GROMACS .gro file of C-alpha atoms in nm:
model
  421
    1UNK     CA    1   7.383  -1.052  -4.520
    2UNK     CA    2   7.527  -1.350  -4.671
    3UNK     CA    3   7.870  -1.450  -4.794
    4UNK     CA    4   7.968  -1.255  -5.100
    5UNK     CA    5   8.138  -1.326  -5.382
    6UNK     CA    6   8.547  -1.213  -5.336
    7UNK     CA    7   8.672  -0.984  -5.611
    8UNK     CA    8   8.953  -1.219  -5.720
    9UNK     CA    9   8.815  -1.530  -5.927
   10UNK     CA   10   9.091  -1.751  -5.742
   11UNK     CA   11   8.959  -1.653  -5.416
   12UNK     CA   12   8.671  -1.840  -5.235
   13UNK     CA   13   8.340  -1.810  -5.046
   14UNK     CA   14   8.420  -1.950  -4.692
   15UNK     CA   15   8.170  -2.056  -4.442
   16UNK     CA   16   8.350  -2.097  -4.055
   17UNK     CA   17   8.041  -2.274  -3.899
   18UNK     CA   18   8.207  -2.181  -3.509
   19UNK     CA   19   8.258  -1.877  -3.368
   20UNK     CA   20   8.512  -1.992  -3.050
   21UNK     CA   21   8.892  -1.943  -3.091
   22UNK     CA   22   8.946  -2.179  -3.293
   23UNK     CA   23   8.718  -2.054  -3.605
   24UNK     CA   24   8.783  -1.708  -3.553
   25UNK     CA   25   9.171  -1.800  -3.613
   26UNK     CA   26   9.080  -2.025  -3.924
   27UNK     CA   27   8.877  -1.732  -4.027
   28UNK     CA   28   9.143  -1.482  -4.027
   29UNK     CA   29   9.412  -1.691  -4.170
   30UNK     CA   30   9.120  -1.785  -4.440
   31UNK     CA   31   9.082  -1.370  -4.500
   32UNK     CA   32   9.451  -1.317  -4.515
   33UNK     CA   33   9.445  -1.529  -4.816
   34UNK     CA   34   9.211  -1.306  -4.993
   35UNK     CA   35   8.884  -1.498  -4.916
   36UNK     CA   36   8.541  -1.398  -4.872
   37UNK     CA   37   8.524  -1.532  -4.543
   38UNK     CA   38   8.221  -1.551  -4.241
   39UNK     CA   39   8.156  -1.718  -3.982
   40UNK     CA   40   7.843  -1.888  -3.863
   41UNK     CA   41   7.774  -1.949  -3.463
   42UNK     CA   42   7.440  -1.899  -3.285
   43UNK     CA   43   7.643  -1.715  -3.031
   44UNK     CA   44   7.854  -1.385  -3.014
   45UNK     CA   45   8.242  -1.525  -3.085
   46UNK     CA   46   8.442  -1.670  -2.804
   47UNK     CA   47   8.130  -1.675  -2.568
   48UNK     CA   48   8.087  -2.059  -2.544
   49UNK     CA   49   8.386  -2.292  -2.434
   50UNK     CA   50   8.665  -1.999  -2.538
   51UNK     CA   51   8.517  -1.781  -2.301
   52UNK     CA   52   8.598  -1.981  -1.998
   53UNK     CA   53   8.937  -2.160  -2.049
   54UNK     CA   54   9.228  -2.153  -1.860
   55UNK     CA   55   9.363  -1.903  -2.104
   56UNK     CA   56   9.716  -2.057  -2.136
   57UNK     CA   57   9.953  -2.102  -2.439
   58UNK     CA   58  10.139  -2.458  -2.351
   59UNK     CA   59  10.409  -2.372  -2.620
   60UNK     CA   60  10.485  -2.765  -2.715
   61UNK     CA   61  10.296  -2.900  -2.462
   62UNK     CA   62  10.212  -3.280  -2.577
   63UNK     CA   63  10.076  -3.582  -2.292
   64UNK     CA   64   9.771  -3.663  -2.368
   65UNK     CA   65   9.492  -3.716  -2.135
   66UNK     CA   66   9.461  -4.132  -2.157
   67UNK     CA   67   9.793  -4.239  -2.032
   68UNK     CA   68   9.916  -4.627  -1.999
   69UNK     CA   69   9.735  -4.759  -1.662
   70UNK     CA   70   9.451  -4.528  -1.742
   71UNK     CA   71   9.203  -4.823  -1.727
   72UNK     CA   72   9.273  -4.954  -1.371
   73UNK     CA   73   9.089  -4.553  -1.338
   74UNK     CA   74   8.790  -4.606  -1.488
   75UNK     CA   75   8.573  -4.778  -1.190
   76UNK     CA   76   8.673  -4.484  -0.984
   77UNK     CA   77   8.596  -4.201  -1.229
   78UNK     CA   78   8.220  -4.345  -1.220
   79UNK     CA   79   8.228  -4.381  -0.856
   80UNK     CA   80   8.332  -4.062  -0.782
   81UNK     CA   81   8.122  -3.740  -0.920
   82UNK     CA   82   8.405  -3.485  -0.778
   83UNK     CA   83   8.702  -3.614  -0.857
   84UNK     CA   84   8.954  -3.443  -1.087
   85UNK     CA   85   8.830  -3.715  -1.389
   86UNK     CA   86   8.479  -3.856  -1.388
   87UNK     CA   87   8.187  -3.996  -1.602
   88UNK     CA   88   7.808  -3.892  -1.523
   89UNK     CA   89   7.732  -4.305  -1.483
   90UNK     CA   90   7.400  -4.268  -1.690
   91UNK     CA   91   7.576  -4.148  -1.960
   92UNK     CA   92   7.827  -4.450  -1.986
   93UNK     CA   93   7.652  -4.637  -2.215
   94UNK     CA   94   7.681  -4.396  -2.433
   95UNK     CA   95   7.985  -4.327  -2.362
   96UNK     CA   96   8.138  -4.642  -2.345
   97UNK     CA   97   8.281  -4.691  -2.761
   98UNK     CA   98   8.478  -4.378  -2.683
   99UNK     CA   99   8.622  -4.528  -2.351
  100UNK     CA  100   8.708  -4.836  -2.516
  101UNK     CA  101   8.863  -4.627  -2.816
  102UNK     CA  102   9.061  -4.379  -2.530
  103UNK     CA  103   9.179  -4.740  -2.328
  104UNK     CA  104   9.329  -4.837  -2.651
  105UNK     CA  105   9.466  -4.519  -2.707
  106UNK     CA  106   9.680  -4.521  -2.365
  107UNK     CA  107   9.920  -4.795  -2.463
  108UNK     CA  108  10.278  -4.694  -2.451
  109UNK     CA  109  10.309  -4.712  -2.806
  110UNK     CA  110  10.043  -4.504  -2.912
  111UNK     CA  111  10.114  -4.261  -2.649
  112UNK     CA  112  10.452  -4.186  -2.819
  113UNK     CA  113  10.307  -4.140  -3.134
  114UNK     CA  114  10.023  -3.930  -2.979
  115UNK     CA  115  10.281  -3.678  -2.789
  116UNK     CA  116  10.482  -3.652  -3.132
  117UNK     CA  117  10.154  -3.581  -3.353
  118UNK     CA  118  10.036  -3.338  -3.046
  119UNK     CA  119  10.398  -3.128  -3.034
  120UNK     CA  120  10.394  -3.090  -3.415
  121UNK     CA  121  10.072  -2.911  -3.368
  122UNK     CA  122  10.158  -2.704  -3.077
  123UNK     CA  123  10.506  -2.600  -3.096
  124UNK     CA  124  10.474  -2.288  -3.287
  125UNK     CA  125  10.156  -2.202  -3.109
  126UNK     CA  126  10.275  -1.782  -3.037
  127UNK     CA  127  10.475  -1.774  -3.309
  128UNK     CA  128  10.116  -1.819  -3.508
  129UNK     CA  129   9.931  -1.630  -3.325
  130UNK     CA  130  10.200  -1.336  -3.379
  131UNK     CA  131  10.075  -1.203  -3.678
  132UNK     CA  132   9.728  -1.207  -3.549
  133UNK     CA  133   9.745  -1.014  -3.231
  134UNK     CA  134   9.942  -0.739  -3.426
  135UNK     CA  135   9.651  -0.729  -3.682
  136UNK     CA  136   9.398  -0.695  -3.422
  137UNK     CA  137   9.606  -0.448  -3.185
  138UNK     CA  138   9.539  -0.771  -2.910
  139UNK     CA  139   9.971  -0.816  -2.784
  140UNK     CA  140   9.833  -0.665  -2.457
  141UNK     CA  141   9.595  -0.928  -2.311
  142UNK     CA  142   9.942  -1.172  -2.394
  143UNK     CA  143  10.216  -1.242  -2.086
  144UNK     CA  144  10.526  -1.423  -2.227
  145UNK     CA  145  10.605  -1.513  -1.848
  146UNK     CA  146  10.597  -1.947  -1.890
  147UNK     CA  147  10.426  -2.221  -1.657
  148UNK     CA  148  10.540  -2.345  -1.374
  149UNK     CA  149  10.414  -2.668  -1.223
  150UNK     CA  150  10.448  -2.749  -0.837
  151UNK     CA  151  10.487  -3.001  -0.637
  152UNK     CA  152  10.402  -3.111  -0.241
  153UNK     CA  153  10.464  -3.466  -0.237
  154UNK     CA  154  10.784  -3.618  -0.345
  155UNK     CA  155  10.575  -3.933  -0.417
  156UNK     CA  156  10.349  -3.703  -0.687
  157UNK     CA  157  10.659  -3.562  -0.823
  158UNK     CA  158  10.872  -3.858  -0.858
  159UNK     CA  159  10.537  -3.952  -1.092
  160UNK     CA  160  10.581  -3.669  -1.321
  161UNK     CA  161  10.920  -3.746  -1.437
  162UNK     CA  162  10.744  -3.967  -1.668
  163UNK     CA  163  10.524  -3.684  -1.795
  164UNK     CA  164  10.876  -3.435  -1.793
  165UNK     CA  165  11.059  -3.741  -1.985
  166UNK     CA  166  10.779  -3.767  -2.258
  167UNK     CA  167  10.802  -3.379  -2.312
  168UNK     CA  168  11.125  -3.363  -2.309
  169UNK     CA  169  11.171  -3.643  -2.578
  170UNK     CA  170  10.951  -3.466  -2.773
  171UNK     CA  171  11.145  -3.117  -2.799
  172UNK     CA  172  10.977  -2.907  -2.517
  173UNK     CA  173  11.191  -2.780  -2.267
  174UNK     CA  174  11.106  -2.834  -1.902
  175UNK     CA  175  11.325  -2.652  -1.648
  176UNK     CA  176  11.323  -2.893  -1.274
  177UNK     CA  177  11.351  -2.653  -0.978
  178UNK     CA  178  11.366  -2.643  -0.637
  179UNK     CA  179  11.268  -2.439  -0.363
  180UNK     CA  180  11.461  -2.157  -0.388
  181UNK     CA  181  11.404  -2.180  -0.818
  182UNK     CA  182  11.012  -2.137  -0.683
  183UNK     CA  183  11.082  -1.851  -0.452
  184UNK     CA  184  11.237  -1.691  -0.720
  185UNK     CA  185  10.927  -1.733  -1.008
  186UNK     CA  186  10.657  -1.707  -0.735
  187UNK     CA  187  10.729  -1.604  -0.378
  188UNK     CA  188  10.400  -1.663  -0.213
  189UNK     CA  189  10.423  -2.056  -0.305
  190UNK     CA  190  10.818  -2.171  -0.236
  191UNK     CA  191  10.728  -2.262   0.149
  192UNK     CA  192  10.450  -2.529   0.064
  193UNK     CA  193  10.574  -2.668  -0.277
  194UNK     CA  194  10.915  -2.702  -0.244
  195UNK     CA  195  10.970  -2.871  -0.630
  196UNK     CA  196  10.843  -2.780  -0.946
  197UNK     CA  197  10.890  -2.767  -1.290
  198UNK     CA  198  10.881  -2.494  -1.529
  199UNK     CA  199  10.779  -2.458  -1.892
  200UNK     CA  200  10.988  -2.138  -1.996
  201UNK     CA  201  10.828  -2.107  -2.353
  202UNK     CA  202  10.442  -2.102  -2.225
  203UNK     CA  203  10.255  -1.803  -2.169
  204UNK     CA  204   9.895  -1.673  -2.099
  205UNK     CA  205   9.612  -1.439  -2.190
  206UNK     CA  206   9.475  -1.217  -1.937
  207UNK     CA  207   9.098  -1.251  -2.061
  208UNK     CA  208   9.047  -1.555  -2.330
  209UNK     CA  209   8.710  -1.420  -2.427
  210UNK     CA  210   8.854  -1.027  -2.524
  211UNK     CA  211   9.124  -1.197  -2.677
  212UNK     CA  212   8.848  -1.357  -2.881
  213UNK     CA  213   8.677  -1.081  -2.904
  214UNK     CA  214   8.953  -0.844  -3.065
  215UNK     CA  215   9.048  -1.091  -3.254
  216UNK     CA  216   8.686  -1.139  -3.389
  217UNK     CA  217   8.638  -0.756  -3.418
  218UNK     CA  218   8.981  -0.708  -3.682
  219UNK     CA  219   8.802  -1.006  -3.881
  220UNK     CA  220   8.502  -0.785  -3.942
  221UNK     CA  221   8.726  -0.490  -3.986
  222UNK     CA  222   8.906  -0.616  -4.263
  223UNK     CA  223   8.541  -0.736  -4.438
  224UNK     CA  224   8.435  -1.045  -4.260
  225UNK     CA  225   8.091  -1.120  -4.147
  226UNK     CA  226   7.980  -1.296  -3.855
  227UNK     CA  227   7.650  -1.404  -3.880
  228UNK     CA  228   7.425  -1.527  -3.558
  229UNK     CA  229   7.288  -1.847  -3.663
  230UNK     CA  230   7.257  -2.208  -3.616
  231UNK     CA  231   7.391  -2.445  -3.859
  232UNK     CA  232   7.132  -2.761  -3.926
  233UNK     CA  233   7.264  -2.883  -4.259
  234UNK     CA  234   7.425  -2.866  -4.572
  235UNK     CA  235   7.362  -2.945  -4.950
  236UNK     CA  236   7.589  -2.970  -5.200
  237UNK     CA  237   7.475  -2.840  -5.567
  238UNK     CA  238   7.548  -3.001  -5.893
  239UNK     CA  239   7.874  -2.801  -5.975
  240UNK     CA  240   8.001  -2.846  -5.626
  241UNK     CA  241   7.907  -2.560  -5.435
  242UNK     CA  242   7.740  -2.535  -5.101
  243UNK     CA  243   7.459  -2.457  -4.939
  244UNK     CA  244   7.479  -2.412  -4.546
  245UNK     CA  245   7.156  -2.400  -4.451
  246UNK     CA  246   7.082  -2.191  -4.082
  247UNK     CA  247   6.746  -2.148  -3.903
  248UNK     CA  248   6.782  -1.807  -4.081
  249UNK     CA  249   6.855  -1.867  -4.409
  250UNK     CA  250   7.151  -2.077  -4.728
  251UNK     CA  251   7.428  -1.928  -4.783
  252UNK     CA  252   7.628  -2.025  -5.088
  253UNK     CA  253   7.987  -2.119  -5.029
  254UNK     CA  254   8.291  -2.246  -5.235
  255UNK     CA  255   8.423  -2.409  -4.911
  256UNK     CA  256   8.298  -2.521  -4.561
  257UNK     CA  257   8.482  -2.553  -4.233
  258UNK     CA  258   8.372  -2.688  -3.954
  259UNK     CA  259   8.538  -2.553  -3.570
  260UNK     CA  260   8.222  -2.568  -3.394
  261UNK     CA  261   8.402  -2.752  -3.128
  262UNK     CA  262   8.220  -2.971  -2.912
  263UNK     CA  263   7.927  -2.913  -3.115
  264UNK     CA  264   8.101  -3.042  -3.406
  265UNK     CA  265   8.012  -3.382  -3.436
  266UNK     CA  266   7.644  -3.385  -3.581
  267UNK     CA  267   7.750  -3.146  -3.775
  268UNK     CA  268   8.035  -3.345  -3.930
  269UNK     CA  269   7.770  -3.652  -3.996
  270UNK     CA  270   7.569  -3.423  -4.177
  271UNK     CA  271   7.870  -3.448  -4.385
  272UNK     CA  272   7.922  -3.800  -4.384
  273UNK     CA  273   8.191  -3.844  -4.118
  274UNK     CA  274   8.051  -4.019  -3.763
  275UNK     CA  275   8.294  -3.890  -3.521
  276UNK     CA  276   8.384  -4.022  -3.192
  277UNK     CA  277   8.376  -3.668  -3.043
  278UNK     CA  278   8.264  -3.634  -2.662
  279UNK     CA  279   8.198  -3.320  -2.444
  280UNK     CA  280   8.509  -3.333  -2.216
  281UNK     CA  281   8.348  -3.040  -1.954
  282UNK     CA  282   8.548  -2.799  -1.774
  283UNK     CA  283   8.467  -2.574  -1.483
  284UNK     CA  284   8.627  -2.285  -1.286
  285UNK     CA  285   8.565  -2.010  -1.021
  286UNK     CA  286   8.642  -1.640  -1.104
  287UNK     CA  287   8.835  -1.542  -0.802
  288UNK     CA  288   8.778  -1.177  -0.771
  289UNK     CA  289   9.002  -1.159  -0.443
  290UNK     CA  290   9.199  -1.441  -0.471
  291UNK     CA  291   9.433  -1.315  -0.169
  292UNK     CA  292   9.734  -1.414  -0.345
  293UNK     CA  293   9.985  -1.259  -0.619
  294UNK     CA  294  10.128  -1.471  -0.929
  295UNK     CA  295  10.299  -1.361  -1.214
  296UNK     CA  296  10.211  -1.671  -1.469
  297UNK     CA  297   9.991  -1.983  -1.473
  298UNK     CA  298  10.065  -2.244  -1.166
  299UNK     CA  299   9.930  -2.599  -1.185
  300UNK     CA  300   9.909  -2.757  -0.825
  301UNK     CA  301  10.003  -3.128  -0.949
  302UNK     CA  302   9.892  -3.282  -0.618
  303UNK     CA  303   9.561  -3.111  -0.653
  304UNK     CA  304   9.476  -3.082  -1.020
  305UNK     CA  305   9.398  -2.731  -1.032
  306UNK     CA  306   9.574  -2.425  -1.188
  307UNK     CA  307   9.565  -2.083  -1.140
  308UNK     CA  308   9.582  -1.794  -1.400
  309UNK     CA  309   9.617  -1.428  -1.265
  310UNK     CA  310   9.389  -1.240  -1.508
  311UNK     CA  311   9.158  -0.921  -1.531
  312UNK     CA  312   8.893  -0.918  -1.255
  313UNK     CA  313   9.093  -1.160  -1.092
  314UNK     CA  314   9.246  -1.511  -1.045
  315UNK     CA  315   9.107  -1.803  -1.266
  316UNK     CA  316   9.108  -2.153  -1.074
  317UNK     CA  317   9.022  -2.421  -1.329
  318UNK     CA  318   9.050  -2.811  -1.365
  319UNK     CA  319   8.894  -3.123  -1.381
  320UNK     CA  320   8.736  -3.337  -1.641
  321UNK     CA  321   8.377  -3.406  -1.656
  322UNK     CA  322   8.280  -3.678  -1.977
  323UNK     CA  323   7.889  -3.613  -1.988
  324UNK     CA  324   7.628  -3.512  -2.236
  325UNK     CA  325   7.733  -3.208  -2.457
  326UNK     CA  326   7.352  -3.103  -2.280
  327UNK     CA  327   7.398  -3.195  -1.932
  328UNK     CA  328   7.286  -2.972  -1.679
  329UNK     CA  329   7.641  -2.869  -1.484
  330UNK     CA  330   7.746  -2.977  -1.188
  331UNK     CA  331   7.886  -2.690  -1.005
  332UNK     CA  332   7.950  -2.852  -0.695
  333UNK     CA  333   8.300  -2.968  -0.907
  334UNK     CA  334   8.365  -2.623  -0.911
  335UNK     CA  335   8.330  -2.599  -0.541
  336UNK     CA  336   8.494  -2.917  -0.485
  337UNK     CA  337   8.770  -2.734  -0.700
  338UNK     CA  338   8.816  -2.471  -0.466
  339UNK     CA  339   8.826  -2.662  -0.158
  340UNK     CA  340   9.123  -2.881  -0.318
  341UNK     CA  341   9.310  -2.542  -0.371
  342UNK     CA  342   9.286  -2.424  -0.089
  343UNK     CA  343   9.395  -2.706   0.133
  344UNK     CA  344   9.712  -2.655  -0.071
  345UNK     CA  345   9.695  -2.277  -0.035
  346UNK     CA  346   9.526  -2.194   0.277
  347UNK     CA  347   9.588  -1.789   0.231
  348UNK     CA  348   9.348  -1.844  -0.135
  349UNK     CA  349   9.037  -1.625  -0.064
  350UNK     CA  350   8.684  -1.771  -0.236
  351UNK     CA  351   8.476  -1.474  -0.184
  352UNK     CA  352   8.309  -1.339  -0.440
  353UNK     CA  353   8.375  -1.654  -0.668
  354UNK     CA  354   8.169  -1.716  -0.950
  355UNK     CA  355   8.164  -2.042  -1.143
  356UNK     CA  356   8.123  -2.170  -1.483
  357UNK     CA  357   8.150  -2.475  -1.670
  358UNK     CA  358   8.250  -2.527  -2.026
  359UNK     CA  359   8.241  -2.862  -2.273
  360UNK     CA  360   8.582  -2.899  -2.503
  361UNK     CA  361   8.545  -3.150  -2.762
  362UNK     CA  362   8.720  -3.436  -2.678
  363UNK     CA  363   8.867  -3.718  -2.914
  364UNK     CA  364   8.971  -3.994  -2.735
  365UNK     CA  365   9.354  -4.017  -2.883
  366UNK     CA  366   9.373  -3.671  -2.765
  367UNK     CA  367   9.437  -3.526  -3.080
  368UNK     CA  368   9.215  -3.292  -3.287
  369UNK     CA  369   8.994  -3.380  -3.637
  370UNK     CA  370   9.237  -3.162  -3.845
  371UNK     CA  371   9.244  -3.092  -4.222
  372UNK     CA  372   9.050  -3.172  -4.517
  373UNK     CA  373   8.738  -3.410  -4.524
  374UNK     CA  374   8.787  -3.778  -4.642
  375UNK     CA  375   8.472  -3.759  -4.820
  376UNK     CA  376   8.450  -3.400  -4.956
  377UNK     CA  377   8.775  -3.178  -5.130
  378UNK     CA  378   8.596  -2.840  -5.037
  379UNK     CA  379   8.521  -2.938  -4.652
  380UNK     CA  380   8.749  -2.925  -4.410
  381UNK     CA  381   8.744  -2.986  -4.015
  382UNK     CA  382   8.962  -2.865  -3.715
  383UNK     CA  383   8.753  -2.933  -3.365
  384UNK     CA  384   8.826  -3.154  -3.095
  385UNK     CA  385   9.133  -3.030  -2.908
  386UNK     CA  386   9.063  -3.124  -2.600
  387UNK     CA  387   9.196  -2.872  -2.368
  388UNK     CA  388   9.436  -2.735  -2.578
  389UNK     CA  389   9.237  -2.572  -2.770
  390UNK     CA  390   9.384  -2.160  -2.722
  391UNK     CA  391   9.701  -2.368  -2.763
  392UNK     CA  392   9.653  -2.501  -3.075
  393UNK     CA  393   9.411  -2.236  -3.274
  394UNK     CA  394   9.637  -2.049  -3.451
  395UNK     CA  395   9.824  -2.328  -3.591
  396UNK     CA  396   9.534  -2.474  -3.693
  397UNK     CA  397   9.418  -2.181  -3.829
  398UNK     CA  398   9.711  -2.200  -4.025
  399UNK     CA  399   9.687  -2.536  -4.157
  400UNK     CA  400   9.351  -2.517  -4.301
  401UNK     CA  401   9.435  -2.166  -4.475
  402UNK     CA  402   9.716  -2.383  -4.609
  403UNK     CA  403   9.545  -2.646  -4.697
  404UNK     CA  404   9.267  -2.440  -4.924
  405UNK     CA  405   9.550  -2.313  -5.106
  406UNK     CA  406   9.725  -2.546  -5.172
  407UNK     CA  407  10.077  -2.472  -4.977
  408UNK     CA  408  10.083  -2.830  -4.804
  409UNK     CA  409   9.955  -3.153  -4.886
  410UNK     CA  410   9.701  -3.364  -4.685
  411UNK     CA  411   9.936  -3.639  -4.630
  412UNK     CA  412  10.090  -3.446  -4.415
  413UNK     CA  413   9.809  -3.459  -4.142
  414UNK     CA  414   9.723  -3.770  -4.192
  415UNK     CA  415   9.739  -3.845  -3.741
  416UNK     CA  416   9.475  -3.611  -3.720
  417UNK     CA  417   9.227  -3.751  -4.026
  418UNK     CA  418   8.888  -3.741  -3.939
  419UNK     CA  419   8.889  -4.130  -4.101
  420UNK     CA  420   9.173  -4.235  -3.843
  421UNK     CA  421   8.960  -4.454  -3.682
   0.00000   0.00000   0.00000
């Protein structure tokens, strides 16, 4: 089974080489248009990095991860294999033109434009994903019920004004509460964090990889294919269609795009565009008995973890790892994780926990390779959102349906150009 030909001549044959939330939302935007869409993955969709993620829509959220000061950091993120950001040291050389591109990035002036370029993308992020989740029957794994950030130390908080100031400049609106605004979003957490700040417009998934899944399952409904196979090239012919070539098989196509996320950058050379695009890893525990109730997504900002109540339990994620998209994992992060939240929550209840670790594709300005290839008119990319990746997908989705048919123009993308550097 290959991609076949749509009925309409003005429709394309679209090849989604990624199967994570990302190209399943480009894919279904791409169908709505009338396309002859499938996607490509080796996996089933949603099972790689979608499967594990925090499974939060930051409606608007914007700071990006290399803030100004970032580099005094560096030495210690080395040093330190289980802190909330680190490098794996033997990978630094490699690593080390993306550092120096993700230093330069942290300036205060870039870090404006970043945050403005970052909320364009992710203000409407439900309001995209609306028309999907009706399609695919998926409204239920969704809770509309916002973020709420807390607090422990006055010193840490007094910090984050500068994060709530660059949010706020850009258009998202961030709600400062005490203790008794806390007792009144989550009882079980007023008595040890007594500030906080809330993001009223956020919301979260109760299980990222069914939401994938559904999702996924409407796309083949409605005539999509999904094909298991691993992308290792492509060839253009001589009246400009495609050839993506699999370990299976070619498959003609009209059009190509690339959301294969953190696996997206050899696959973008193959194309002609060398990406700086790193493997910015992400673990969590499954808490099965978390011994604790929330009703929404709480980031600890002392402790750089977050908590998402969701079926089979509570999901405690955070930290950055920058290693090898093929590192072996280091689950003692996880672990480490764990014993950070629970010196914050002492009631939080590991048994049972299982861990995992992910790798989001990481740019180092923080924002995502987004829209149509410099090189080639039928290509098109959108990987490398960072964690913000559920955030973002629909939008995206949206953008590159767009984009094929001509609704918006390429200029006016041009922060997230895979040529911006």
């Amino acid at each position: 089974m290959g991609i076949s030909s749509p009925p309409n001549n003005s429709r394309c044959r679209i090849a989604v080489v990624g199967g994570g939330i990302v190209g399943v939302c480009c894919a279904l935007y791409l169908q709505r248009d009338g396309h002859s869409v499938a996607i490509i993955d080796p996996g089933g969709p949603g099972e790689a990095c979608s499967s594990g993620n925090a499974g939060q829509f930051v409606t608007g959220y914007c700071v990006p991860l290399g803030l100004p000061g970032i580099a005094r950091d560096v030495p210690a993120m080395v040093l330190d294999p289980l802190g909330p950001l680190t490098i794996r040291w033997p990978y630094l050389p490699s690593l080390l033109p993306w550092l120096l591109r993700f230093v330069a990035a942290s300036s205060p002036r870039r870090v404006d434009a970043i945050a403005r370029a970052l909320y364009r993308l992710n203000k409407d992020s439900l309001i995209a994903f609306a028309p999907l989740l009706e399609q695919a029957g998926a409204e239920h794994l969704i809770r509309r019920r916002g973020r709420l950030d807390v607090y422990q130390s006055e010193r840490v908080f007094a910090k984050a004004q500068v994060k709530f100031d660059l949010l706020r400049r850009c258009g998202v609106q961030v709600e400062i509460l005490d203790q008794k605004g806390i007792r009144e979003l989550e009882p079980e957490l007023a008595d040890r964090c007594p500030q906080g700040a809330f993001y009223p417009e956020s919301g979260h998934t109760t299980s990222p990889l069914g939401l994938t899944r559904l999702l996924a399952e409407d796309f083949v409904r409605r005539g999509g294919d999904i094909l298991r196979e691993r992308v290792t090239d492509f060839r253009m012919g001589g009246d400009g269609a495609w050839s993506v070539i699999t370990d299976v098989a070619r498959h003609p196509a009209d059009q190509v795009v690339v959301a294969a996320g953190a696996y997206s950058r050899p696959l973008a050379a193959r194309l002609g565009s060398r990406l700086p695009l790193e493997a910015e890893r992400g673990y969590h525990l499954m808490l099965p008995q978390a011994g604790i109730r929330l009703q929404r997504t709480v980031v600890h900002g002392d402790r750089y973890f977050g908590l998402t109540p969701m079926e089979g339990g509570m999901r405690l994620a955070g930290t950055v790892e920058l290693a090898s998209v093929h590192a072996k994992p280091n689950f003692a992060r996880a672990h480490a994780l764990f014993e950070a939240a629970r010196q914050a929550l002492p009631s939080l209840n590991g048994q049972g926990a299982v861990p995992w670790m992910g790798c989001r594709p990481s740019m180092p300005d923080s924002l995502p390779v987004l829209g149509r290839s410099p090189l080639h008119r039928s290509v098109y990319f959108a990987f490398g959102h960072g964690h913000l990746g559920l955030t973002g997908a629909a939008t995206s989705g949206k953008i590159i349906a767009d984009l094929v048919a001509g609704r918006t123009e390429d200029s006016r993308f041009k922060a997230y150009r895979a040529d911006r550097f």
